[in-house]
Amino acid sequence: MGKALRYLALACYIVFLAFPLVWLLSTALKTPQELASLHPTWIPRAPTLTNFTDAFGEQDLVGSGMRSLVVAVASSVLTVILAMPAAYALARYRSLVNRIAIGWVLVSQVFPFILIIIPLFMVLRRLDLVNTLPGLTVVHVTFTLPFALWMLQGYVRAVPRELEEAAAVDGAGRIRSLVSVVAPLLAPGVVATLLFAFISSWNEFLFALIVLKDPDVATLPLTLVKFTGAEGVVRLGPLAAASLLATIPSLLFFAVIQRRLKSGLMAGAVKG
Amino acid sequence: MRMRTALAASLLVLVAGCASESPAATPDGPVTIKFQSLAWQKESIAANKELVAEWNKANPKIQVEYIQGSWDNVNDQLVTSFEAGDPPDVIHDDSPALSGFANRGYLMDIKDKIPAELKSDIPQPAWDTVTFGDGKGAQGVYGVPFLQESQVTIANKKLLEAADVRIPTPDSPWTWDEFAEISKKLTKGDTYGVAWPMKSPVNKVLNLSLNFGGTFFQTDAAGKTTVKVGTEEREVLQRVHDQLYKDKSADPSALGMGSADPLPGFYAGKYAMLPAGVYLRQQVVEQAPDGFEWVTIPPLKGVSSEQGAVSQTLSVAADSKYPEQSLKFISFFLNGSNQVKLAKGDWLLPTSVKAAADPAMTVEENGWNVATASVKNLVVAPFLKVNGFDEWKSKVATPTLQQYFANKITIDDVAKKLVDEGNQVLERYNQ
């Protein structure tokens, strides 16, 4: 009975999580008449691919999707590369400077992102990076870095200092100890941070709107919003079709790395 | 909205003087001008692209690059473009947005540059919607108005016939009194006579209030503008409120909806009539179930049928390197026959006299004849010329009208709030 209840609870949870995706799929396959029905249906009565053909025909979904992918991958990798050594230093060395640095990282999350647009925009202008994907990547790294740093330093703290000391006793230098002992244990944390940075960048709209003015460099969120008209009227079918396609890279990214993330979470649980 | 306002304000002080330099065009050499369109409906995008392709084929020395913008964020996006010194050459927007842009010097005054044929084909009331102060005391024309929207009523034909009510024509419209009576007559069982979607009530109320001469603003001889809520301004407010709470012929649950949100209920017979912009006919044609019959009811009449006009516009950026070429393109793009294509694509009304006379714009099918005839009721809404209107609208009028329509305050409270709090807002702009 207990097992059955657990499975039932799990099934309910899965249904809850899957609801938005299933509803998006259902919406993308419906005709305008069905979308405007007062009695919505789960399964489209007359499934159609018109929304997909319209979405692809009218907007450069593939091109903007590729650009989003490039920016999201570059941002997430750069974020982790920059955050790793800083996170290690913050976690391992205790000093006034470190405490201030950690405090600043937390405080930086309190400010609305809108405040950093002005200095960022000015810097990007000077560097001739407005309207470029590298410019947007810099922006995304800037706003994901503090939280990534905070996440990673937590993972570093979870790695017992004794392991590094044991490696030192066995003759490993600091670099060797970091590469051979600490880094593998940090893998789950790195994956989780990568995932966070990737999704943040993939979904980001406001900075992209400001930095990328040329449609030839528009990312996917900027393209999706073009299915919205005046006075909030939305072309729901093509928007749902395009949004469904926009979720695929995130899902694939998750699918590729979820095993490592899962094992990492379990490893952390055992340590705790 | 708050974020957008903050963004716009921030960007105003952002990058003054950091505009990039582009190489100037050689006098006879080919140039490429950027045209940012806000077309978003399938047919409208097709019409825009078709016209651009036609132009490019005929004008190898002035090529137009079509850029797709979005109504949802166009003004934020344009502010950054203007401040960065890299705006599109030809800009599609709507007339209320032009006032602020003109005041800041972002747009070119085309008053003396509009080709005579184009100028004479568009009536003066439409030109008035794009005539604003330049921030230095002079008046200029900052765009070419080409599509306009009027408020009509979309009605369930079978329910009207069953209630045996008179179907009005543009020459013999319903008065507001008739509308109220018919709404009561159509209210039966689960069906309400009318749904008033009032998620954004201000423009709708202010535009319709012109039916009774309600202007909501008055400017004295010294040029100081204040808010006015007198008998004329109270008419539409009171009448809609009465339908909701006295006659109970309007569904209160529709109040929080946006313009298109009541459509599913309309198709299902939950509401018999839906006051809406003319463009909403497109949604009905696309979405209504088979066999659903509907009619377009002309603008209601109070003292008159006058309504506030808002135009879609094409402007030339002040920073454009190719203003002459841009105006040539605009003249082609907005000629009479092309305005027919654009109006059909967007389900709006052309400003061009030639276009409005085109048979395609006057057919009975889908209410085009009624919609096109409603152009004659459009006048410049006084509020569009008021400095500080946007702030008054968002900080004072929107929450006040929402409270009133939710029956939480009286119409006297509305008048007091709109005037007292509104004048505090306008005071800053009057200085």
XYZ file of C-alpha atoms in Angstrom:
703
model
C 0.000 0.000 0.000
C 2.800 2.362 0.985
C 4.651 1.554 -2.225
C 1.528 2.122 -4.300
C 0.983 5.480 -2.678
C 4.570 6.443 -3.384
C 4.154 5.524 -7.041
C 0.892 7.421 -7.183
C 2.528 10.503 -5.654
C 5.403 10.180 -8.118
C 3.014 9.821 -11.040
C 1.108 12.914 -9.894
C 4.348 14.833 -9.624
C 5.431 13.772 -13.115
C 2.064 14.794 -14.524
C 2.396 18.141 -12.764
C 5.854 18.695 -14.214
C 4.888 17.535 -17.682
C 1.714 19.598 -17.855
C 3.204 22.748 -19.450
C 5.030 20.781 -22.116
C 2.051 18.594 -22.975
C -0.227 21.621 -23.086
C 2.258 23.438 -25.326
C 2.316 20.467 -27.698
C -1.461 20.262 -27.687
C -1.762 24.003 -28.374
C 0.756 23.855 -31.207
C -1.337 21.203 -32.962
C -4.713 22.915 -32.683
C -6.580 24.900 -35.299
C -7.483 28.565 -34.586
C -11.115 27.511 -34.031
C -10.138 24.975 -31.412
C -7.774 27.410 -29.723
C -10.640 29.862 -29.384
C -13.003 27.316 -27.872
C -14.451 28.039 -24.449
C -14.029 24.347 -23.648
C -10.358 23.454 -24.153
C -9.447 19.911 -25.105
C -6.347 17.930 -24.195
C -6.159 16.119 -27.491
C -6.630 18.257 -30.618
C -9.797 17.255 -32.466
C -8.286 18.022 -35.869
C -4.501 18.098 -35.406
C -2.709 20.383 -37.823
C 0.887 21.266 -38.580
C -0.089 24.651 -39.970
C 1.151 26.417 -36.864
C 4.587 24.915 -37.400
C 4.705 25.800 -41.089
C 3.503 29.332 -40.324
C 6.050 29.778 -37.553
C 8.915 28.557 -39.723
C 7.693 30.385 -42.798
C 7.403 33.757 -41.135
C 10.351 33.889 -38.790
C 13.949 32.776 -38.850
C 13.520 30.263 -36.049
C 16.416 28.034 -37.058
C 18.882 30.895 -37.428
C 17.867 32.582 -34.192
C 17.859 29.220 -32.431
C 21.419 28.565 -33.579
C 22.503 31.985 -32.364
C 20.843 31.378 -28.999
C 22.629 28.050 -28.788
C 26.015 29.605 -29.529
C 25.496 32.321 -26.921
C 24.128 29.927 -24.293
C 26.950 27.406 -24.704
C 29.638 30.092 -24.758
C 28.118 31.878 -21.756
C 27.763 28.746 -19.664
C 31.289 27.489 -20.425
C 32.843 30.900 -19.803
C 30.872 31.329 -16.603
C 32.137 28.046 -15.220
C 35.727 28.687 -16.305
C 35.701 32.078 -14.596
C 33.797 30.949 -11.539
C 35.833 27.802 -10.749
C 39.100 29.306 -9.475
C 37.291 32.124 -7.690
C 34.919 29.653 -6.058
C 37.844 27.525 -4.907
C 39.597 30.522 -3.411
C 36.457 31.692 -1.663
C 35.750 28.263 -0.235
C 39.218 27.328 0.892
C 40.807 30.525 2.152
C 39.238 32.333 5.040
C 40.142 35.965 5.316
C 38.437 39.311 5.662
C 38.764 39.865 1.912
C 37.035 36.577 1.216
C 34.203 37.317 3.577
C 33.713 40.705 1.963
C 33.832 39.112 -1.473
C 31.162 36.561 -0.543
C 29.063 39.313 0.967
C 29.398 41.336 -2.225
C 28.365 38.368 -4.350
C 25.182 38.087 -2.287
C 24.523 41.811 -2.323
C 24.987 41.918 -6.095
C 21.958 39.634 -6.432
C 19.794 42.205 -4.684
C 20.209 44.841 -7.400
C 17.774 44.671 -10.294
C 19.540 43.725 -13.520
C 18.199 46.863 -15.142
C 20.767 48.856 -13.170
C 23.726 47.231 -14.859
C 22.422 47.831 -18.355
C 23.802 51.363 -18.527
C 27.435 50.612 -17.595
C 27.342 47.431 -19.630
C 25.964 49.161 -22.673
C 28.593 51.886 -22.454
C 31.376 49.349 -22.130
C 30.029 47.332 -25.033
C 29.801 50.455 -27.175
C 33.444 51.276 -26.447
C 34.444 47.759 -27.354
C 32.274 47.785 -30.484
C 30.373 44.803 -29.162
C 26.815 46.152 -29.460
C 24.849 44.118 -31.985
C 27.207 41.168 -31.675
C 26.858 37.719 -30.160
C 30.157 38.063 -28.235
C 28.709 41.240 -26.706
C 25.597 39.402 -25.553
C 27.763 36.560 -24.260
C 29.735 39.014 -22.128
C 26.482 40.364 -20.707
C 25.135 36.903 -19.928
C 28.373 35.887 -18.238
C 28.252 39.061 -16.188
C 24.817 38.409 -14.807
C 25.186 34.650 -14.229
C 28.671 34.776 -12.752
C 27.792 35.859 -9.171
C 25.231 33.132 -8.644
C 27.433 30.547 -10.368
C 30.243 31.532 -8.052
C 27.976 31.121 -5.070
C 26.816 27.700 -6.265
C 30.314 26.429 -6.985
C 31.881 27.560 -3.742
C 29.225 25.512 -1.951
C 30.285 22.448 -3.929
C 33.969 23.122 -3.169
C 33.171 23.337 0.536
C 31.516 19.924 0.291
C 34.821 18.348 -0.841
C 36.677 17.372 2.363
C 39.849 19.352 2.831
C 41.407 16.119 4.156
C 41.398 14.636 0.656
C 43.709 17.389 -0.551
C 45.907 16.936 2.505
C 46.089 13.213 1.828
C 47.083 13.912 -1.762
C 49.791 16.267 -0.519
C 51.113 13.554 1.805
C 51.272 11.241 -1.229
C 53.460 13.792 -2.955
C 50.949 15.615 -5.149
C 51.529 19.321 -5.651
C 48.667 21.822 -5.389
C 47.898 21.792 -9.106
C 47.979 18.000 -9.288
C 45.799 17.797 -6.228
C 43.299 20.187 -7.754
C 43.206 18.447 -11.120
C 43.234 14.837 -9.927
C 41.355 14.998 -6.645
C 39.171 18.091 -6.390
C 38.063 18.523 -10.000
C 36.467 15.061 -10.408
C 34.549 15.505 -7.182
C 33.363 18.899 -8.354
C 32.008 17.524 -11.631
C 28.381 17.373 -10.476
C 28.605 20.937 -9.226
C 30.126 22.053 -12.484
C 27.361 20.331 -14.410
C 24.673 21.928 -12.268
C 26.298 25.323 -12.717
C 26.605 24.798 -16.458
C 22.953 23.907 -16.596
C 21.942 26.979 -14.620
C 24.052 29.273 -16.799
C 22.826 27.639 -20.012
C 19.156 27.967 -19.153
C 19.585 31.542 -17.890
C 21.215 32.535 -21.157
C 18.858 30.526 -23.366
C 15.768 32.194 -21.906
C 17.168 35.698 -21.493
C 15.184 38.425 -23.245
C 15.761 41.909 -21.829
C 19.501 42.210 -22.381
C 19.192 40.618 -25.805
C 16.584 43.216 -26.711
C 18.950 46.010 -25.720
C 22.211 44.647 -27.086
C 20.996 43.078 -30.333
C 19.185 45.546 -32.548
C 19.939 43.987 -35.892
C 17.490 41.196 -36.774
C 20.335 39.283 -38.390
C 21.755 38.620 -34.932
C 18.464 38.191 -33.024
C 18.292 35.337 -30.556
C 15.314 33.042 -30.117
C 13.458 34.973 -27.364
C 13.524 38.064 -29.599
C 12.076 36.056 -32.454
C 9.343 34.450 -30.360
C 7.984 37.796 -29.254
C 7.250 38.687 -32.878
C 4.129 36.526 -32.692
C 2.691 39.106 -30.299
C 0.686 41.932 -31.783
C -0.674 45.241 -30.604
C -2.842 45.398 -27.463
C -1.508 42.072 -26.243
C -3.177 40.039 -28.990
C -1.144 36.902 -29.535
C -1.015 34.430 -32.404
C -1.194 31.551 -30.023
C -0.800 28.654 -32.456
C 2.435 29.722 -34.183
C 3.796 31.007 -30.866
C 3.162 27.639 -29.217
C 4.755 25.819 -32.153
C 7.822 28.050 -32.038
C 8.038 27.833 -28.238
C 7.857 24.064 -28.389
C 10.818 24.026 -30.744
C 12.609 26.440 -28.435
C 12.402 23.963 -25.571
C 14.116 21.188 -27.519
C 17.746 22.333 -27.098
C 17.257 22.741 -23.344
C 15.724 19.286 -23.135
C 18.558 17.788 -25.175
C 21.155 19.528 -23.055
C 19.460 18.194 -19.943
C 19.231 14.702 -21.396
C 22.926 14.660 -22.229
C 24.131 15.723 -18.822
C 21.382 14.523 -16.499
C 23.165 11.255 -15.654
C 26.197 13.102 -14.386
C 24.017 15.542 -12.513
C 22.057 12.694 -10.929
C 25.169 10.817 -9.806
C 26.563 14.046 -8.465
C 23.509 14.777 -6.411
C 23.618 11.274 -4.948
C 27.311 11.605 -4.203
C 26.643 14.826 -2.369
C 23.874 13.185 -0.407
C 26.164 10.420 0.781
C 28.769 12.970 1.880
C 26.181 14.966 3.754
C 5.582 48.435 -17.494
C 7.538 49.873 -14.587
C 10.642 48.131 -15.886
C 10.069 49.568 -19.332
C 9.676 53.042 -17.988
C 12.861 52.663 -15.977
C 14.624 51.320 -19.000
C 13.477 54.128 -21.233
C 14.447 56.727 -18.635
C 17.812 55.126 -18.074
C 18.601 54.893 -21.699
C 17.836 58.533 -22.247
C 20.928 59.419 -20.262
C 22.883 56.531 -21.601
C 25.109 57.148 -24.506
C 24.826 60.726 -25.598
C 27.521 61.443 -28.058
C 28.601 57.887 -28.661
C 26.884 57.514 -32.002
C 28.888 55.619 -34.534
C 29.857 57.097 -37.839
C 28.794 55.375 -41.001
C 30.223 56.079 -44.377
C 28.106 58.559 -46.305
C 26.380 57.458 -49.455
C 27.892 58.371 -52.715
C 25.461 60.655 -54.581
C 24.614 58.207 -57.326
C 25.780 54.991 -55.781
C 23.431 52.289 -54.579
C 22.304 52.624 -50.986
C 20.502 50.286 -48.638
C 17.896 51.695 -46.288
C 16.591 49.792 -43.306
C 12.831 49.528 -42.915
C 11.585 48.246 -39.578
C 8.048 46.958 -39.882
C 5.758 45.908 -37.056
C 3.525 43.762 -39.240
C 2.738 40.638 -37.265
C -0.250 38.970 -38.857
C 0.467 36.432 -41.560
C -1.257 38.377 -44.350
C 0.256 41.646 -43.211
C 3.809 40.300 -43.178
C 3.234 38.880 -46.657
C 1.940 42.240 -47.925
C 4.906 44.116 -46.433
C 7.455 41.732 -47.894
C 5.738 41.745 -51.269
C 5.850 45.546 -51.473
C 9.484 45.672 -50.405
C 10.393 43.091 -53.035
C 8.486 45.066 -55.662
C 10.352 48.245 -54.720
C 13.742 46.546 -54.683
C 13.146 45.118 -58.145
C 12.240 48.518 -59.564
C 14.908 50.508 -57.690
C 18.301 48.838 -57.866
C 19.987 51.980 -56.545
C 17.818 52.229 -53.435
C 17.554 48.832 -51.880
C 15.344 48.311 -48.833
C 16.254 45.869 -46.123
C 13.129 44.564 -44.385
C 13.468 44.271 -40.616
C 10.820 42.635 -38.517
C 10.107 44.471 -35.262
C 7.542 43.735 -32.577
C 4.767 45.841 -31.071
C 5.535 44.283 -27.734
C 8.873 46.035 -27.273
C 9.268 48.456 -30.137
C 9.571 51.611 -28.099
C 12.254 50.216 -25.762
C 14.106 48.920 -28.767
C 13.806 52.211 -30.647
C 15.040 54.280 -27.710
C 18.245 52.260 -27.581
C 18.610 52.486 -31.346
C 18.120 56.250 -31.332
C 20.510 56.769 -28.449
C 23.099 54.538 -30.015
C 22.811 56.517 -33.245
C 21.877 53.459 -35.235
C 18.106 53.535 -35.805
C 16.374 52.037 -38.853
C 15.938 54.631 -41.605
C 12.203 54.008 -41.977
C 10.326 53.326 -38.778
C 6.871 51.799 -38.356
C 5.123 52.778 -35.102
C 1.882 54.337 -33.927
C 1.101 58.012 -33.565
C 0.994 58.196 -29.732
C 4.640 57.112 -29.620
C 5.787 59.801 -32.012
C 5.156 62.745 -29.716
C 7.918 61.802 -27.263
C 10.329 60.811 -30.023
C 9.716 64.087 -31.856
C 10.221 66.059 -28.661
C 13.610 64.435 -28.145
C 14.741 65.030 -31.704
C 14.807 61.383 -32.743
C 12.602 61.794 -35.794
C 12.891 63.943 -38.871
C 10.316 66.677 -39.418
C 8.985 65.817 -42.870
C 6.493 68.689 -43.037
C 8.097 70.242 -46.111
C 9.323 67.016 -47.663
C 6.122 65.043 -48.190
C 5.394 64.544 -51.898
C 2.287 66.510 -52.922
C 0.406 63.467 -54.210
C 0.827 61.578 -50.941
C -0.030 64.626 -48.880
C -3.261 65.324 -50.735
C -4.337 61.674 -50.657
C -4.401 61.635 -46.854
C -6.964 63.896 -45.130
C -5.857 66.549 -42.671
C -7.384 64.842 -39.576
C -4.981 61.959 -40.168
C -2.039 64.336 -40.580
C -3.071 65.962 -37.312
C -2.362 62.679 -35.513
C 1.325 62.950 -36.450
C 1.770 66.691 -35.905
C 3.627 67.424 -32.690
C 5.852 69.982 -31.069
C 9.552 69.641 -31.707
C 10.478 70.511 -28.119
C 11.718 73.936 -29.240
C 8.396 75.638 -29.735
C 7.677 74.699 -33.351
C 5.258 72.143 -34.759
C 6.398 69.465 -37.158
C 5.081 66.404 -38.963
C 6.891 63.318 -37.789
C 5.430 60.497 -39.792
C 3.065 59.502 -42.555
C -0.186 58.094 -41.098
C -1.417 55.099 -43.033
C -3.601 52.751 -40.997
C -6.219 53.761 -38.476
C -8.405 51.992 -35.974
C -11.937 52.809 -34.940
C -14.064 51.244 -32.234
C -16.997 49.239 -33.555
C -19.123 46.507 -32.018
C -18.964 42.938 -33.203
C -22.290 41.209 -32.689
C -23.757 37.715 -32.885
C -26.119 38.001 -35.846
C -28.428 35.165 -34.846
C -28.946 36.604 -31.363
C -29.702 40.031 -32.831
C -32.238 38.521 -35.236
C -33.813 36.436 -32.503
C -34.248 39.565 -30.388
C -35.718 41.329 -33.416
C -33.578 44.424 -33.046
C -32.749 46.976 -35.698
C -29.431 46.365 -37.431
C -27.817 49.791 -37.660
C -25.981 51.239 -40.660
C -23.197 53.822 -40.818
C -25.807 56.414 -41.824
C -28.188 55.405 -39.078
C -26.120 54.131 -36.162
C -27.400 53.070 -32.755
C -27.391 55.738 -30.114
C -25.925 54.860 -26.743
C -29.475 54.718 -25.392
C -30.502 52.212 -28.060
C -27.362 50.225 -27.385
C -28.260 50.040 -23.692
C -31.834 48.962 -24.458
C -30.704 46.348 -26.972
C -28.093 45.051 -24.538
C -30.846 44.529 -21.976
C -33.001 42.817 -24.563
C -30.181 40.468 -25.514
C -29.503 39.524 -21.893
C -31.251 36.219 -21.389
C -30.393 33.145 -19.377
C -26.632 32.598 -19.531
C -26.156 35.238 -22.224
C -25.127 38.784 -21.440
C -25.899 41.504 -23.943
C -22.361 42.812 -23.983
C -18.824 42.172 -22.692
C -16.623 45.155 -21.893
C -12.978 44.020 -21.745
C -11.407 46.721 -19.587
C -7.950 45.437 -18.788
C -6.612 48.668 -20.330
C -9.613 50.959 -19.981
C -8.130 54.419 -20.474
C -7.754 54.781 -24.230
C -11.069 53.027 -24.830
C -12.962 55.325 -22.447
C -11.229 58.483 -23.614
C -11.721 57.682 -27.298
C -15.396 56.818 -26.855
C -16.042 59.814 -24.598
C -15.609 62.041 -27.620
C -19.103 60.759 -28.577
C -20.361 63.164 -25.908
C -17.698 65.817 -26.335
C -15.677 64.525 -23.405
C -12.072 65.633 -23.789
C -10.721 64.993 -20.246
C -8.123 67.737 -20.712
C -8.290 71.481 -21.165
C -5.520 73.885 -22.023
C -5.743 77.552 -21.018
C -4.484 80.567 -22.930
C -1.114 80.350 -21.222
C -0.702 76.802 -22.505
C -1.240 75.124 -19.141
C -3.060 71.801 -19.398
C -5.294 70.482 -16.627
C -7.615 67.505 -16.254
C -11.334 68.061 -16.646
C -14.054 65.598 -15.680
C -17.394 67.269 -16.238
C -20.759 66.083 -17.450
C -19.452 65.174 -20.892
C -16.574 63.118 -19.550
C -18.860 61.206 -17.164
C -21.287 59.979 -19.834
C -19.480 56.915 -21.173
C -18.140 56.021 -17.740
C -21.608 56.088 -16.220
C -23.237 54.245 -19.108
C -20.773 51.355 -19.046
C -21.056 51.197 -15.252
C -24.845 51.104 -15.502
C -24.684 48.214 -17.933
C -22.518 46.335 -15.476
C -24.327 46.978 -12.204
C -27.723 48.577 -12.857
C -28.993 46.918 -16.028
C -26.804 43.863 -15.469
C -26.610 43.542 -19.244
C -22.776 43.438 -19.265
C -20.771 40.592 -17.795
C -18.609 41.822 -14.880
C -16.295 38.813 -15.314
C -15.132 40.220 -18.671
C -13.805 43.405 -17.063
C -10.326 42.055 -16.410
C -9.924 40.801 -19.972
C -7.797 42.162 -22.795
C -9.371 43.063 -26.149
C -9.320 39.574 -27.659
C -9.939 37.573 -24.496
C -13.758 37.584 -24.616
C -13.801 36.047 -28.101
C -14.183 32.411 -26.972
C -17.165 33.437 -24.838
C -18.535 35.453 -27.733
C -18.386 32.449 -30.077
C -20.021 30.299 -27.397
C -22.936 32.728 -27.072
C -21.954 33.915 -23.608
C -22.014 37.511 -24.843
C -24.094 38.829 -27.725
C -21.951 41.868 -28.465
C -18.331 42.822 -28.091
C -17.144 46.445 -28.415
C -13.750 46.211 -30.107
C -11.257 47.720 -32.502
C -11.987 47.009 -36.169
C -8.913 44.777 -36.373
C -10.577 42.178 -34.142
C -12.717 41.123 -37.132
C -9.690 39.225 -38.375
C -9.636 37.093 -35.236
C -13.336 36.352 -35.678
C -12.867 35.294 -39.283
C -9.953 33.066 -38.354
C -11.289 31.565 -35.151
C -15.076 31.505 -35.222
C -16.631 28.042 -35.440
C -18.302 26.959 -38.672
C -21.745 28.446 -39.055
C -21.133 31.325 -36.654
C -22.754 34.427 -38.085
C -21.701 37.871 -37.015
C -22.087 41.505 -38.016
C -20.088 44.655 -37.554
C -22.062 47.370 -35.787
C -21.008 50.954 -36.676
C -19.669 53.317 -34.004
C -22.308 54.364 -31.471
C -23.702 57.859 -31.452
C -23.893 60.175 -28.485
C -23.960 63.820 -29.393
C -21.869 62.638 -32.338
C -20.089 59.449 -33.341
C -16.675 61.055 -33.066
C -13.876 58.897 -31.759
C -10.227 59.491 -30.973
C -7.977 58.457 -33.836
C -4.718 56.607 -33.545
C -2.677 56.030 -36.682
C 0.000 53.591 -37.592
C 2.816 55.570 -39.086
C 6.016 55.457 -41.104
C 8.665 57.916 -39.958
C 12.202 58.779 -40.991
C 14.875 58.731 -38.302
C 16.623 62.053 -37.708
C 19.931 60.170 -37.887
C 19.116 58.549 -41.216
C 21.877 58.960 -43.785
C 19.356 58.544 -46.582
C 16.315 60.712 -45.798
C 15.445 61.460 -49.427
C 15.618 57.818 -50.414
C 13.594 56.880 -47.350
C 10.836 59.321 -48.264
C 10.778 58.023 -51.839
C 10.279 54.526 -50.492
C 7.553 55.682 -48.061
C 5.744 57.435 -50.931
C 5.713 54.218 -52.898
C 4.884 52.011 -49.937
C 1.893 54.123 -48.892
C 0.360 54.946 -52.236
C -3.360 54.270 -52.590
C -3.232 50.783 -54.049
C -0.542 49.663 -51.638
C -2.513 50.978 -48.663
C -5.360 48.702 -49.743
C -3.032 45.698 -49.447
C -1.707 46.852 -46.088
C -5.177 47.589 -44.707
C -6.503 44.213 -45.829
C -3.502 42.507 -44.278
C -3.968 44.220 -40.918
C -7.773 44.496 -40.993
C -7.482 48.214 -40.328
C -8.611 51.321 -42.155
C -6.466 53.098 -44.750
C -5.923 56.833 -44.409
C -5.604 57.169 -48.175
C -8.765 58.536 -49.777
C -8.049 56.509 -52.919
C -7.571 53.339 -50.887
C -10.766 53.895 -48.881
C -12.701 54.133 -52.141
C -11.325 50.860 -53.453
C -14.060 48.218 -53.896
C -12.057 45.823 -51.749
C -12.483 48.182 -48.812
C -16.204 48.666 -49.187
C -17.517 45.151 -49.654
C -20.088 43.901 -47.167
C -18.121 40.738 -46.491
C -16.623 40.709 -42.995
C -17.979 44.168 -42.294
C -15.483 46.043 -44.473
C -18.107 48.538 -45.594
C -19.018 49.408 -42.007
C -15.414 49.516 -40.870
C -14.274 51.732 -43.738
C -17.215 54.084 -43.287
C -16.207 54.606 -39.654
C -13.119 56.535 -40.776
C -15.267 59.641 -41.060
C -15.813 59.538 -37.283
C -12.134 59.704 -36.416
C -10.750 62.927 -35.011
C -7.540 63.710 -33.202
C -7.934 62.719 -29.593
C -6.989 65.756 -27.466
C -5.164 63.589 -24.941
C -2.574 62.568 -27.531
C -1.189 66.100 -27.484
C -0.932 66.299 -23.705
C 2.548 66.278 -22.236
C 2.510 63.834 -19.345
C -0.452 61.833 -20.639
C 1.438 58.538 -20.381
C 2.209 59.099 -16.709
C -1.347 60.275 -15.982
C -2.642 57.211 -17.757
C -0.487 54.656 -15.962
C -0.311 56.180 -12.483
C -3.726 57.760 -12.109
C -6.297 56.910 -14.758
C -5.776 53.164 -15.179
C -6.061 52.206 -11.489
C -8.886 54.695 -10.936
C -10.997 53.450 -13.832
C -10.328 49.839 -12.880
C -11.594 50.558 -9.359
C -14.652 52.293 -10.733
C -15.573 49.522 -13.130
C -15.060 47.022 -10.323
C -17.691 49.057 -8.425
C -15.341 49.960 -5.596
C -15.582 53.743 -5.927
C -18.240 56.163 -7.122
C -18.114 58.304 -10.224
C -17.567 61.345 -8.000
C -14.508 59.619 -6.555
C -13.317 58.969 -10.110
C -13.704 62.611 -11.059
C -11.878 63.789 -7.937
C -8.999 61.347 -8.330
C -8.531 61.963 -12.039
C -8.492 65.718 -11.496
C -6.618 66.087 -8.209
C -3.982 63.401 -8.692
C -3.876 63.999 -12.423
C -3.155 67.692 -12.066
C -0.313 66.905 -9.676
C 1.226 64.793 -12.437
C 0.629 67.358 -15.159
C 1.997 70.170 -13.006
C 5.505 68.866 -13.532
C 5.040 68.752 -17.291
C 3.492 72.214 -17.371
C 6.549 73.804 -15.813
